[in-house]
Short mmCIF file of C-alpha atoms (C1' of nucleotides) in Angstrom, two decimals:
data_model
loop_
_atom_site.label_atom_id
_atom_site.label_comp_id
_atom_site.label_asym_id
_atom_site.label_seq_id
_atom_site.Cartn_x
_atom_site.Cartn_y
_atom_site.Cartn_z
CA MET U 1497 0.00 0.00 0.00
CA LYS U 1498 1.41 3.34 -1.07
CA LYS U 1499 1.49 6.24 1.31
CA ASN U 1500 -0.14 9.57 0.66
CA THR U 1501 -2.68 8.40 -1.84
CA ILE U 1502 -6.22 7.79 -0.83
CA GLU U 1503 -6.46 4.08 -0.42
CA ILE U 1504 -9.88 3.73 1.00
CA PRO U 1505 -10.45 0.00 0.85
CA SER U 1506 -13.92 0.32 -0.57
CA CYS U 1507 -12.41 1.93 -3.64
CA SER U 1508 -9.36 -0.22 -4.14
CA ASN U 1509 -11.22 -3.39 -3.31
CA CYS U 1510 -14.05 -3.86 -5.74
CA GLY U 1511 -15.56 -6.77 -3.85
CA ASN U 1512 -16.80 -4.17 -1.44
CA SER U 1513 -20.19 -2.63 -2.02
CA LYS U 1514 -19.78 0.50 0.02
CA GLU U 1515 -18.00 2.78 -2.38
CA PHE U 1516 -17.95 5.61 -0.04
CA PHE U 1517 -15.30 7.78 -1.55
CA CYS U 1518 -15.88 7.00 -5.19
CA ASN U 1519 -17.77 10.18 -5.95
CA LEU U 1520 -14.90 12.42 -5.01
CA SER U 1521 -13.07 14.60 -7.46
CA GLU U 1522 -9.32 14.17 -7.81
CA SER U 1523 -8.64 17.33 -5.85
CA GLU U 1524 -10.91 16.18 -3.06
CA LYS U 1525 -9.17 12.83 -2.95
CA GLN U 1526 -5.85 14.60 -2.80
CA LEU U 1527 -7.04 16.74 0.08
CA LEU U 1528 -8.11 13.73 2.09
CA SER U 1529 -5.00 11.73 1.27
CA ASP U 1530 -2.61 14.35 2.53
CA LYS U 1531 -1.33 13.55 6.02
CA LYS U 1532 -3.75 10.72 6.41
CA GLY U 1533 -2.97 8.74 9.55
CA ASP U 1534 -2.17 5.07 9.22
CA ASN U 1535 -2.64 2.95 12.34
CA PHE U 1536 -2.46 -0.67 13.36
CA TYR U 1537 -4.47 -2.11 16.22
CA LYS U 1538 -3.94 -5.49 17.84
CA LYS U 1539 -6.90 -7.72 18.68
CA GLY U 1540 -8.58 -6.35 21.78
CA GLN U 1541 -7.18 -2.84 21.43
CA VAL U 1542 -9.58 0.09 21.56
CA ILE U 1543 -9.80 2.51 18.64
CA PHE U 1544 -11.98 5.02 20.46
CA TYR U 1545 -13.98 5.17 23.66
CA GLU U 1546 -17.63 6.01 24.23
CA GLY U 1547 -17.89 9.53 25.60
CA ASN U 1548 -14.63 10.75 24.09
CA HIS U 1549 -14.44 13.58 21.62
CA ALA U 1550 -14.31 12.75 17.90
CA ASN U 1551 -11.37 14.18 16.02
CA GLY U 1552 -11.33 12.24 12.81
CA LEU U 1553 -12.91 9.73 10.50
CA TYR U 1554 -11.67 6.15 10.73
CA CYS U 1555 -11.50 4.01 7.62
CA LEU U 1556 -11.15 0.32 8.29
CA TYR U 1557 -8.69 -0.82 5.68
CA ASP U 1558 -8.34 -4.33 6.99
CA GLY U 1559 -9.73 -6.06 10.05
CA LYS U 1560 -12.86 -6.45 12.14
CA VAL U 1561 -14.23 -4.11 14.77
CA LYS U 1562 -17.05 -4.26 17.29
CA LEU U 1563 -18.94 -1.22 18.53
CA THR U 1564 -20.17 -1.52 22.09
CA LYS U 1565 -22.11 0.60 24.52
CA LEU U 1566 -21.83 0.32 28.26
CA GLY U 1567 -25.04 -0.51 30.07
CA LYS U 1568 -26.11 -1.20 33.62
CA ASP U 1569 -23.38 -2.43 35.98
CA GLY U 1570 -20.82 -2.14 33.20
CA LYS U 1571 -22.44 -4.82 31.07
CA GLU U 1572 -21.57 -4.36 27.42
CA GLN U 1573 -23.98 -4.38 24.51
CA ILE U 1574 -22.62 -4.85 21.00
CA VAL U 1575 -24.50 -2.41 18.81
CA ARG U 1576 -22.77 -2.87 15.47
CA PHE U 1577 -19.79 -4.30 13.61
CA SER U 1578 -17.38 -2.86 11.08
CA LYS U 1579 -15.36 -4.72 8.52
CA ASN U 1580 -13.02 -4.03 5.58
CA GLY U 1581 -14.11 -0.95 3.70
CA ASP U 1582 -16.37 0.43 6.39
CA ILE U 1583 -15.96 3.88 7.81
CA LEU U 1584 -16.28 4.55 11.52
CA GLY U 1585 -17.03 7.54 13.66
CA TYR U 1586 -18.90 9.58 11.05
CA ARG U 1587 -21.94 9.97 13.26
CA SER U 1588 -20.07 11.73 16.07
CA LEU U 1589 -18.05 13.73 13.60
CA LEU U 1590 -21.06 15.12 11.78
CA SER U 1591 -23.34 15.63 14.74
CA ASP U 1592 -20.48 17.10 16.73
CA GLU U 1593 -21.15 14.92 19.73
CA PRO U 1594 -18.89 12.59 21.72
CA TYR U 1595 -18.62 9.01 20.54
CA HIS U 1596 -21.70 7.14 21.66
CA ALA U 1597 -19.98 3.76 21.46
CA THR U 1598 -16.59 2.17 22.02
CA ALA U 1599 -14.78 0.66 19.01
CA THR U 1600 -12.61 -2.37 19.74
CA ALA U 1601 -10.60 -4.48 17.29
CA LEU U 1602 -11.94 -8.05 17.12
CA GLU U 1603 -8.76 -9.04 15.31
CA ASP U 1604 -5.58 -7.26 14.22
CA SER U 1605 -6.77 -4.29 12.15
CA HIS U 1606 -5.33 -1.67 9.87
CA ILE U 1607 -7.14 1.62 10.17
CA CYS U 1608 -6.61 4.95 8.42
CA MET U 1609 -7.69 8.23 9.83
CA ILE U 1610 -8.83 11.36 8.06
CA SER U 1611 -8.83 14.59 10.04
CA LYS U 1612 -12.11 16.10 11.07
CA GLU U 1613 -11.47 19.41 9.31
CA LYS U 1614 -10.68 17.86 5.97
CA PHE U 1615 -13.57 15.49 6.03
CA LEU U 1616 -16.04 18.21 6.96
CA GLN U 1617 -14.63 20.45 4.27
CA VAL U 1618 -15.22 17.81 1.62
CA VAL U 1619 -18.67 16.85 2.90
CA GLU U 1620 -19.79 20.45 2.85
CA GLN U 1621 -18.85 20.92 -0.76
CA ASN U 1622 -19.85 17.52 -2.05
CA THR U 1623 -23.57 16.85 -1.79
CA LYS U 1624 -23.25 13.31 -3.04
CA LEU U 1625 -21.01 12.47 -0.12
CA SER U 1626 -23.48 13.81 2.41
CA LEU U 1627 -26.26 11.84 0.75
CA GLN U 1628 -24.07 8.77 1.14
CA VAL U 1629 -23.67 9.52 4.82
CA ILE U 1630 -27.45 9.78 5.01
CA GLN U 1631 -27.70 6.32 3.47
CA LEU U 1632 -25.27 4.92 6.02
CA LEU U 1633 -27.07 6.47 8.95
CA SER U 1634 -30.41 5.28 7.61
CA LYS U 1635 -29.10 1.76 7.39
CA ASP U 1636 -27.68 1.94 10.91
CA LEU U 1637 -30.94 3.33 12.23
CA LYS U 1638 -32.96 0.62 10.58
CA GLY U 1639 -30.63 -2.00 12.03
CA ALA U 1640 -30.79 -0.51 15.51
CA GLU U 1641 -34.57 -0.36 15.52
CA GLN U 1642 -34.84 -3.92 14.29
CA HIS U 1643 -32.38 -5.01 16.94
CA LEU U 1644 -34.48 -3.22 19.55
CA ILE U 1645 -37.60 -5.14 18.62
CA ASP U 1646 -35.68 -8.39 18.58
CA VAL U 1647 -34.27 -7.91 22.05
CA ALA U 1648 -37.63 -6.74 23.36
CA GLN U 1649 -39.73 -9.53 21.91
CA LYS U 1650 -37.70 -12.54 20.90
CA THR U 1651 -36.58 -15.48 23.03
CA VAL U 1652 -32.91 -16.10 23.75
CA LYS U 1653 -32.85 -18.94 21.26
CA GLU U 1654 -34.28 -16.76 18.50
CA ARG U 1655 -31.80 -14.00 19.30
CA ILE U 1656 -28.80 -16.33 19.32
CA ALA U 1657 -29.89 -17.80 15.99
CA GLU U 1658 -30.32 -14.33 14.58
CA SER U 1659 -26.95 -13.21 15.93
CA LEU U 1660 -25.24 -16.08 14.15
CA ILE U 1661 -26.96 -15.15 10.91
CA LEU U 1662 -25.92 -11.53 11.34
CA LEU U 1663 -22.33 -12.62 11.93
CA LYS U 1664 -22.41 -14.74 8.81
CA ASN U 1665 -23.94 -11.92 6.75
CA THR U 1666 -21.42 -9.42 8.08
CA PHE U 1667 -18.19 -11.41 7.97
CA GLY U 1668 -19.04 -14.25 5.61
CA TYR U 1669 -17.69 -17.77 5.66
CA LEU U 1670 -14.17 -19.17 5.69
CA ALA U 1671 -12.93 -20.94 2.56
CA ASP U 1672 -14.92 -24.05 3.49
CA GLY U 1673 -18.11 -22.11 2.83
CA LYS U 1674 -19.75 -22.94 6.14
CA THR U 1675 -17.60 -21.75 9.05
CA ILE U 1676 -18.43 -18.20 10.13
CA ASN U 1677 -15.42 -15.99 9.48
CA ILE U 1678 -15.12 -14.49 12.95
CA ASN U 1679 -13.84 -15.61 16.32
CA MET U 1680 -15.78 -14.33 19.26
CA THR U 1681 -16.02 -15.58 22.81
CA ARG U 1682 -19.33 -16.89 24.13
CA SER U 1683 -19.44 -13.82 26.29
CA GLU U 1684 -19.19 -11.54 23.26
CA ILE U 1685 -21.98 -13.42 21.50
CA ALA U 1686 -23.99 -12.92 24.69
CA ASP U 1687 -23.27 -9.17 24.54
CA MET U 1688 -24.57 -9.20 21.00
CA ALA U 1689 -27.77 -11.07 21.74
CA GLY U 1690 -28.36 -9.27 25.01
CA THR U 1691 -28.29 -12.35 27.21
CA SER U 1692 -25.97 -14.08 29.71
CA THR U 1693 -22.87 -16.08 28.85
CA GLU U 1694 -24.33 -19.24 30.38
CA SER U 1695 -27.54 -18.96 28.38
CA THR U 1696 -25.50 -18.42 25.24
CA ILE U 1697 -23.43 -21.54 25.87
CA ARG U 1698 -26.52 -23.62 26.56
CA THR U 1699 -28.36 -22.28 23.53
CA LEU U 1700 -25.42 -22.90 21.21
CA ALA U 1701 -25.34 -26.47 22.54
CA THR U 1702 -29.05 -26.83 21.82
CA LEU U 1703 -28.70 -25.48 18.27
CA SER U 1704 -25.84 -27.92 17.80
CA ASP U 1705 -27.92 -30.83 19.17
CA GLU U 1706 -30.62 -29.85 16.70
CA ASN U 1707 -28.08 -29.97 13.88
CA MET U 1708 -28.49 -26.38 12.78
CA ILE U 1709 -24.91 -25.56 13.68
CA ALA U 1710 -21.76 -27.43 14.66
CA LEU U 1711 -19.22 -26.26 17.22
CA ASP U 1712 -15.49 -26.66 16.86
CA GLY U 1713 -13.77 -24.69 19.56
CA LYS U 1714 -14.44 -21.04 18.84
CA ASN U 1715 -15.41 -21.86 15.28
CA ILE U 1716 -19.11 -21.96 14.55
CA ILE U 1717 -20.20 -23.92 11.51
CA ILE U 1718 -23.61 -23.29 10.01
CA SER U 1719 -24.82 -26.69 8.90
CA ASP U 1720 -28.48 -25.88 8.20
CA LEU U 1721 -28.97 -22.23 7.33
CA PRO U 1722 -32.64 -22.44 6.27
CA ASN U 1723 -33.55 -24.04 9.56
CA LEU U 1724 -31.46 -21.55 11.50
CA ILE U 1725 -33.25 -18.71 9.73
CA ARG U 1726 -36.59 -20.30 10.52
CA CYS U 1727 -35.49 -20.67 14.12
CA SER U 1728 -34.58 -16.99 14.33
CA ASN U 1729 -38.07 -15.89 13.32
CA THR U 1730 -36.73 -13.31 10.90
CA TYR U 1731 -38.56 -12.34 7.77
CA ASP U 1732 -36.38 -9.91 5.92
CA MET B 693 -52.70 29.44 8.47
CA LYS B 694 -52.37 30.77 4.94
CA LYS B 695 -52.20 28.41 2.01
CA ASN B 696 -49.32 28.24 -0.43
CA THR B 697 -46.70 29.66 1.83
CA ILE B 698 -44.29 27.42 3.61
CA GLU B 699 -45.57 27.29 7.12
CA ILE B 700 -43.36 24.71 8.63
CA PRO B 701 -44.13 24.96 12.31
CA SER B 702 -40.50 24.90 13.33
CA CYS B 703 -40.06 28.21 11.54
CA SER B 704 -43.25 29.97 12.48
CA ASN B 705 -43.12 28.75 16.03
CA CYS B 706 -39.97 29.98 17.68
CA GLY B 707 -40.45 27.91 20.77
CA ASN B 708 -39.36 25.03 18.63
CA SER B 709 -35.69 24.21 18.44
CA LYS B 710 -35.65 22.26 15.23
CA GLU B 711 -35.48 24.97 12.63
CA PHE B 712 -35.40 22.59 9.82
CA PHE B 713 -36.31 24.79 6.92
CA CYS B 714 -34.75 28.00 8.07
CA ASN B 715 -31.70 27.73 5.86
CA LEU B 716 -33.70 27.73 2.66
CA SER B 717 -33.58 30.52 0.13
CA GLU B 718 -36.82 32.24 -0.81
CA SER B 719 -36.97 30.40 -4.13
CA GLU B 720 -36.48 27.09 -2.39
CA LYS B 721 -39.21 27.89 0.08
CA GLN B 722 -41.49 28.84 -2.78
CA LEU B 723 -40.75 25.56 -4.53
CA LEU B 724 -41.67 23.54 -1.47
CA SER B 725 -44.73 25.62 -0.67
CA ASP B 726 -46.30 25.14 -4.05
CA LYS B 727 -48.98 22.46 -4.06
CA LYS B 728 -48.05 21.42 -0.56
CA GLY B 729 -50.58 18.95 0.81
CA ASP B 730 -52.50 19.89 3.93
CA ASN B 731 -54.03 16.99 5.87
CA PHE B 732 -55.88 16.42 9.10
CA TYR B 733 -55.74 13.15 10.98
CA LYS B 734 -58.02 12.12 13.81
CA LYS B 735 -56.63 10.41 16.90
CA GLY B 736 -55.85 6.82 16.04
CA GLN B 737 -55.63 7.37 12.29
CA VAL B 738 -52.59 6.11 10.45
CA ILE B 739 -50.43 8.53 8.48
CA PHE B 740 -48.33 5.83 6.84
CA TYR B 741 -47.77 2.12 7.22
CA GLU B 742 -44.57 0.17 7.75
CA GLY B 743 -43.58 -1.49 4.47
CA ASN B 744 -45.36 1.03 2.23
CA HIS B 745 -43.58 3.16 -0.28
CA ALA B 746 -42.60 6.71 0.69
CA ASN B 747 -43.89 9.42 -1.60
CA GLY B 748 -43.43 12.56 0.40
CA LEU B 749 -42.13 14.32 3.45
CA TYR B 750 -44.55 14.86 6.30
CA CYS B 751 -44.33 17.98 8.42
CA LEU B 752 -46.20 17.80 11.69
CA TYR B 753 -47.74 21.22 12.03
CA ASP B 754 -49.81 20.42 15.08
CA GLY B 755 -50.38 17.20 16.98
CA LYS B 756 -48.64 14.15 18.35
CA VAL B 757 -47.60 11.02 16.50
CA LYS B 758 -46.19 7.65 17.51
CA LEU B 759 -43.94 5.55 15.29
CA THR B 760 -44.32 1.82 15.80
CA LYS B 761 -42.81 -1.31 14.39
CA LEU B 762 -44.54 -4.66 14.29
CA GLY B 763 -42.76 -7.46 16.13
CA LYS B 764 -43.43 -11.08 16.90
CA ASP B 765 -47.09 -12.14 16.85
CA GLY B 766 -48.12 -8.65 15.84
CA LYS B 767 -46.95 -7.07 19.08
CA GLU B 768 -46.16 -3.41 18.57
CA GLN B 769 -43.04 -1.61 19.68
CA ILE B 770 -43.04 2.18 19.85
CA VAL B 771 -39.72 3.31 18.43
CA ARG B 772 -40.13 7.08 18.44
CA PHE B 773 -42.49 10.04 18.78
CA SER B 774 -43.08 13.15 16.75
CA LYS B 775 -44.53 16.44 17.91
CA ASN B 776 -45.17 19.94 16.60
CA GLY B 777 -42.43 21.04 14.25
CA ASP B 778 -41.01 17.61 13.62
CA ILE B 779 -40.64 16.16 10.18
CA LEU B 780 -41.51 12.55 9.43
CA GLY B 781 -40.58 10.05 6.79
CA TYR B 782 -37.27 11.60 5.78
CA ARG B 783 -35.36 8.40 6.36
CA SER B 784 -37.35 6.35 3.88
CA LEU B 785 -37.45 9.21 1.44
CA LEU B 786 -33.70 9.67 1.37
CA SER B 787 -32.68 6.06 1.54
CA ASP B 788 -35.32 5.15 -1.01
CA GLU B 789 -36.66 2.30 1.07
CA PRO B 790 -40.16 1.47 2.27
CA TYR B 791 -41.26 2.98 5.57
CA HIS B 792 -39.73 0.96 8.36
CA ALA B 793 -42.33 2.05 10.88
CA THR B 794 -46.02 2.92 11.05
CA ALA B 795 -46.98 6.49 11.98
CA THR B 796 -50.20 6.87 13.96
CA ALA B 797 -51.76 10.06 15.34
CA LEU B 798 -51.86 10.01 19.15
CA GLU B 799 -54.24 12.94 19.03
CA ASP B 800 -55.90 15.00 16.29
CA SER B 801 -53.06 16.22 14.10
CA HIS B 802 -52.49 18.66 11.29
CA ILE B 803 -49.84 17.43 8.89
CA CYS B 804 -48.47 18.98 5.70
CA MET B 805 -46.88 16.99 2.97
CA ILE B 806 -44.11 17.95 0.58
CA SER B 807 -43.68 15.85 -2.54
CA LYS B 808 -40.71 13.56 -2.79
CA GLU B 809 -39.39 15.14 -5.99
CA LYS B 810 -39.40 18.67 -4.63
CA PHE B 811 -37.81 17.73 -1.36
CA LEU B 812 -35.06 15.74 -3.04
CA GLN B 813 -34.46 18.58 -5.47
CA VAL B 814 -33.93 21.03 -2.62
CA VAL B 815 -31.81 18.64 -0.54
CA GLU B 816 -29.51 17.98 -3.45
CA GLN B 817 -28.82 21.64 -4.02
CA ASN B 818 -28.72 22.72 -0.40
CA THR B 819 -25.89 21.15 1.57
CA LYS B 820 -26.98 22.74 4.81
CA LEU B 821 -30.29 20.93 4.59
CA SER B 822 -28.63 17.57 4.09
CA LEU B 823 -26.38 18.25 7.04
CA GLN B 824 -29.49 18.96 9.06
CA VAL B 825 -30.94 15.62 7.98
CA ILE B 826 -27.70 14.02 9.14
CA GLN B 827 -28.17 15.65 12.53
CA LEU B 828 -31.70 14.30 12.77
CA LEU B 829 -30.68 10.80 11.80
CA SER B 830 -27.77 10.91 14.23
CA LYS B 831 -30.09 11.87 17.02
CA ASP B 832 -32.54 9.11 16.09
CA LEU B 833 -29.72 6.58 15.92
CA LYS B 834 -28.39 7.58 19.30
CA GLY B 835 -31.87 7.28 20.77
CA ALA B 836 -32.47 3.89 19.21
CA GLU B 837 -29.19 2.49 20.47
CA GLN B 838 -29.82 3.79 23.96
CA HIS B 839 -33.30 2.33 23.87
CA LEU B 840 -31.82 -1.00 22.81
CA ILE B 841 -29.52 -1.14 25.82
CA ASP B 842 -32.34 -0.15 28.11
CA VAL B 843 -34.64 -2.89 26.90
CA ALA B 844 -31.82 -5.42 26.98
CA GLN B 845 -30.55 -4.64 30.44
CA LYS B 846 -33.02 -2.73 32.55
CA THR B 847 -35.85 -4.05 34.70
CA VAL B 848 -39.47 -3.31 33.88
CA LYS B 849 -39.61 -0.75 36.67
CA GLU B 850 -36.57 1.10 35.37
CA ARG B 851 -37.95 1.05 31.85
CA ILE B 852 -41.36 2.35 32.88
CA ALA B 853 -39.74 5.14 34.90
CA GLU B 854 -37.57 6.00 31.93
CA SER B 855 -40.52 5.93 29.55
CA LEU B 856 -42.38 8.44 31.70
CA ILE B 857 -39.34 10.72 31.71
CA LEU B 858 -39.06 10.42 27.93
CA LEU B 859 -42.75 11.30 27.56
CA LYS B 860 -42.28 14.32 29.79
CA ASN B 861 -39.17 15.42 27.87
CA THR B 862 -40.91 14.95 24.54
CA PHE B 863 -44.33 16.41 25.20
CA GLY B 864 -43.76 18.51 28.31
CA TYR B 865 -46.23 19.27 31.08
CA LEU B 866 -49.73 20.67 31.06
CA ALA B 867 -50.28 24.16 32.46
CA ASP B 868 -50.08 22.79 36.02
CA GLY B 869 -46.39 22.06 35.45
CA LYS B 870 -46.54 18.46 36.60
CA THR B 871 -49.02 16.47 34.49
CA ILE B 872 -47.43 14.87 31.43
CA ASN B 873 -48.94 16.43 28.31
CA ILE B 874 -49.94 13.20 26.57
CA ASN B 875 -52.70 10.66 26.90
CA MET B 876 -51.70 7.12 26.22
CA THR B 877 -53.26 3.85 27.23
CA ARG B 878 -51.42 1.50 29.58
CA SER B 879 -51.02 -0.79 26.63
CA GLU B 880 -49.26 1.92 24.63
CA ILE B 881 -46.93 2.65 27.52
CA ALA B 882 -46.23 -1.09 27.57
CA ASP B 883 -45.40 -0.98 23.85
CA MET B 884 -42.99 1.80 24.61
CA ALA B 885 -41.21 0.07 27.48
CA GLY B 886 -41.29 -3.31 25.80
CA THR B 887 -43.32 -5.07 28.46
CA SER B 888 -46.85 -6.37 29.03
CA THR B 889 -49.90 -4.27 29.80
CA GLU B 890 -50.38 -5.98 33.16
CA SER B 891 -46.81 -5.35 34.23
CA THR B 892 -47.18 -1.72 33.18
CA ILE B 893 -50.32 -1.29 35.27
CA ARG B 894 -48.71 -2.91 38.29
CA THR B 895 -45.51 -0.90 37.93
CA LEU B 896 -47.38 2.39 37.59
CA ALA B 897 -49.26 1.48 40.76
CA THR B 898 -45.97 0.80 42.53
CA LEU B 899 -44.44 4.09 41.39
CA SER B 900 -47.60 5.79 42.63
CA ASP B 901 -47.39 3.98 46.00
CA GLU B 902 -43.81 5.17 46.27
CA ASN B 903 -44.95 8.75 45.63
CA MET B 904 -42.87 9.32 42.53
CA ILE B 905 -45.96 9.76 40.38
CA ALA B 906 -49.70 10.19 40.89
CA LEU B 907 -52.38 8.67 38.70
CA ASP B 908 -55.56 10.44 37.72
CA GLY B 909 -57.32 8.42 35.06
CA LYS B 910 -55.14 8.55 31.99
CA ASN B 911 -53.26 11.53 33.36
CA ILE B 912 -49.89 10.84 34.86
CA ILE B 913 -48.52 13.40 37.29
CA ILE B 914 -44.84 13.45 38.06
CA SER B 915 -44.63 14.29 41.74
CA ASP B 916 -40.98 13.51 42.40
CA LEU B 917 -38.89 13.83 39.25
CA PRO B 918 -35.45 13.46 40.89
CA ASN B 919 -36.49 10.20 42.48
CA LEU B 920 -38.09 9.00 39.25
CA ILE B 921 -34.85 9.72 37.39
CA ARG B 922 -32.89 7.87 40.07
CA CYS B 923 -35.32 4.98 39.74
CA SER B 924 -34.82 4.84 35.97
CA ASN B 925 -31.06 4.39 36.31
CA THR B 926 -30.35 6.94 33.60
CA TYR B 927 -27.27 9.09 33.63
CA ASP B 928 -27.54 11.45 30.70
"C1'" DT K 338 7.38 -26.68 31.52
"C1'" DT K 339 4.27 -25.01 35.25
"C1'" DC K 340 1.51 -21.45 37.00
"C1'" DT K 341 -2.04 -18.34 36.34
"C1'" DT K 342 -5.85 -16.62 34.08
"C1'" DC K 343 -9.45 -16.70 30.82
"C1'" DT K 344 -13.09 -19.37 28.59
"C1'" DA K 345 -16.33 -23.07 28.27
"C1'" DA K 346 -19.47 -26.31 30.12
"C1'" DT K 347 -23.14 -28.07 33.34
"C1'" DG K 348 -25.97 -28.52 37.35
"C1'" DA K 349 -28.99 -26.38 40.91
"C1'" DT K 350 -31.69 -22.60 42.37
"C1'" DT K 351 -34.07 -18.35 42.25
"C1'" DT K 352 -36.68 -14.78 40.36
"C1'" DG K 353 -38.69 -11.33 37.37
"C1'" DA K 354 -42.03 -10.92 34.45
"C1'" DA K 355 -45.31 -13.12 31.16
"C1'" DT K 356 -49.45 -15.42 30.89
"C1'" DC K 357 -53.96 -16.84 32.28
"C1'" DA K 358 -58.23 -15.78 34.55
"C1'" DT K 359 -61.73 -12.61 36.05
"C1'" DA K 360 -63.59 -8.41 37.79
"C1'" DT K 361 -64.43 -3.70 37.49
"C1'" DT K 362 -64.57 0.41 35.59
"C1'" DA K 363 -64.59 3.69 31.31
"C1'" DT K 364 -65.74 4.72 26.54
"C1'" DT K 365 -67.93 4.16 22.36
"C1'" DT K 366 -71.64 3.66 19.27
"C1'" DA K 367 -76.07 1.94 18.15
"C1'" DT H 1410 -79.70 5.53 27.48
"C1'" DA H 1411 -78.60 1.00 26.99
"C1'" DA H 1412 -75.64 -2.31 25.04
"C1'" DA H 1413 -71.27 -3.31 23.46
"C1'" DT H 1414 -66.59 -2.77 23.49
"C1'" DA H 1415 -62.30 -1.34 25.26
"C1'" DA H 1416 -59.32 -0.19 29.19
"C1'" DT H 1417 -57.91 -0.81 33.86
"C1'" DA H 1418 -57.11 -3.50 37.80
"C1'" DT H 1419 -55.67 -7.65 40.67
"C1'" DG H 1420 -54.93 -12.35 41.89
"C1'" DA H 1421 -52.91 -16.95 40.77
"C1'" DT H 1422 -49.83 -19.60 38.13
"C1'" DT H 1423 -46.21 -20.71 35.01
"C1'" DC H 1424 -41.96 -20.25 32.76
"C1'" DA H 1425 -37.85 -18.46 30.62
"C1'" DA H 1426 -33.79 -17.00 31.70
"C1'" DA H 1427 -30.63 -14.97 35.20
"C1'" DT H 1428 -27.79 -16.04 38.85
"C1'" DC H 1429 -24.97 -18.87 41.75
"C1'" DA H 1430 -21.74 -22.63 42.12
"C1'" DT H 1431 -18.43 -25.71 40.55
"C1'" DT H 1432 -15.53 -28.25 37.36
"C1'" DA H 1433 -13.00 -28.81 33.19
"C1'" DG H 1434 -10.40 -27.26 29.43
"C1'" DA H 1435 -7.45 -23.59 26.62
"C1'" DA H 1436 -4.45 -20.21 26.14
"C1'" DG H 1437 -0.87 -16.92 27.76
"C1'" DA H 1438 2.78 -15.60 30.74
"C1'" DA H 1439 6.76 -16.49 33.52
#
DNA sequence: TTCTTCTAATGATTTGAATCATATTATTTA
DNA sequence: TAAATAATATGATTCAAATCATTAGAAGAA
């Protein structure tokens, strides 16, 4: 990867649907590329903390990130994920509020940073870009509201099933075409589904007994996706 | 109210903080004002349904509206409210997706409608307006994610207390300065807090026994706000 | 390697809150 | 104004899932 050129992964990597920076003019790209920060985070390291002030836009070049909010008694709730090509922190940047979630690397990640001033400058002169931000926020909002209903109304089993499907849809499969391409602890899956670690372990065992999934250490293999979808009670 | 002039309540009514259309030029205002639809909805009537196609922007001139999503077994979840001066339906309009929630009048409401084409035309040429939409979406997203954590981690009592505080913050008090300025059924409050009607009734009775609120038919009087806030376990 | 710590797995117990079952008011609307 | 319907209220019961408790296995650190 060359320095000082805008190498937003969504542009250089065509497998990625979110072509966030593709509508920029050359001069705009140049502006953003200049003095762009290039950072590496180890698994478990925190990119930014909930409550802290936003000073730039993060572009996830390579890696996986979870966004969590702190709830009662310090219990975490995973609110979203980011993967290759996603941008992070745009909400706080544009609404000029502190980060409302903590971003933590789920595996070693390579993240670029664009300064607040430059990003705002480009957004303000490029309507297409702000419409793209609107699309992103709309998608996040839709996801959050769906998640809300799920947690409020679904059983633990339905939520665990749905969480596995979300993980598969977000991170895809390994080369074997059936193992979910992410390693999370049972406790993290619990934070996702809004349940306890013990219930998560038991429910995963049940889903395995019922042959919808198979467990191999931290690897989760989806052996019967249609049934898992049915089990999750999701219709969209 | 005169016809054919843009009378967005947030502009004509200065008590309202959301001055959504105040950055428009005169020609832009004129464009939006022309052939603007003017509609009246009775309490209980539906303004738009989840899943339907968006064809305009709704401006709530006067009234109160709830936004609900349908969950498991047809159980409703209230995801948001709108009041005087708020705009509705912008998410679906700008992301070009069907409405993700149903909007229902909580009381008789006066709602104007701006056509999709005209609104999009103005948004695309007015960056300030799109930045304002970003602010709105950001606020909605923050609210939804907070709501998610609450439902996932708080007890019914905490959630009911918090719901009452949200209602008070959204709709304010009646002239007496202590009665929440909204009439909702116990079942609707349950849909808000993500619990059952019976639990809502019991919890309201408990809060009343503990002198944090007083109940007078459908009216809910907040008699000890600091204690109610403490009870809701909310720190922001 | 061994020690320590984190993660996973299971069993036993408790509990918050949903559900079921009826009354008792309020509101509609016929 | 009566009849019908919807909303509120309470008690009894059930149940899903959290919590507590303990053991077993993995993974890092010294």
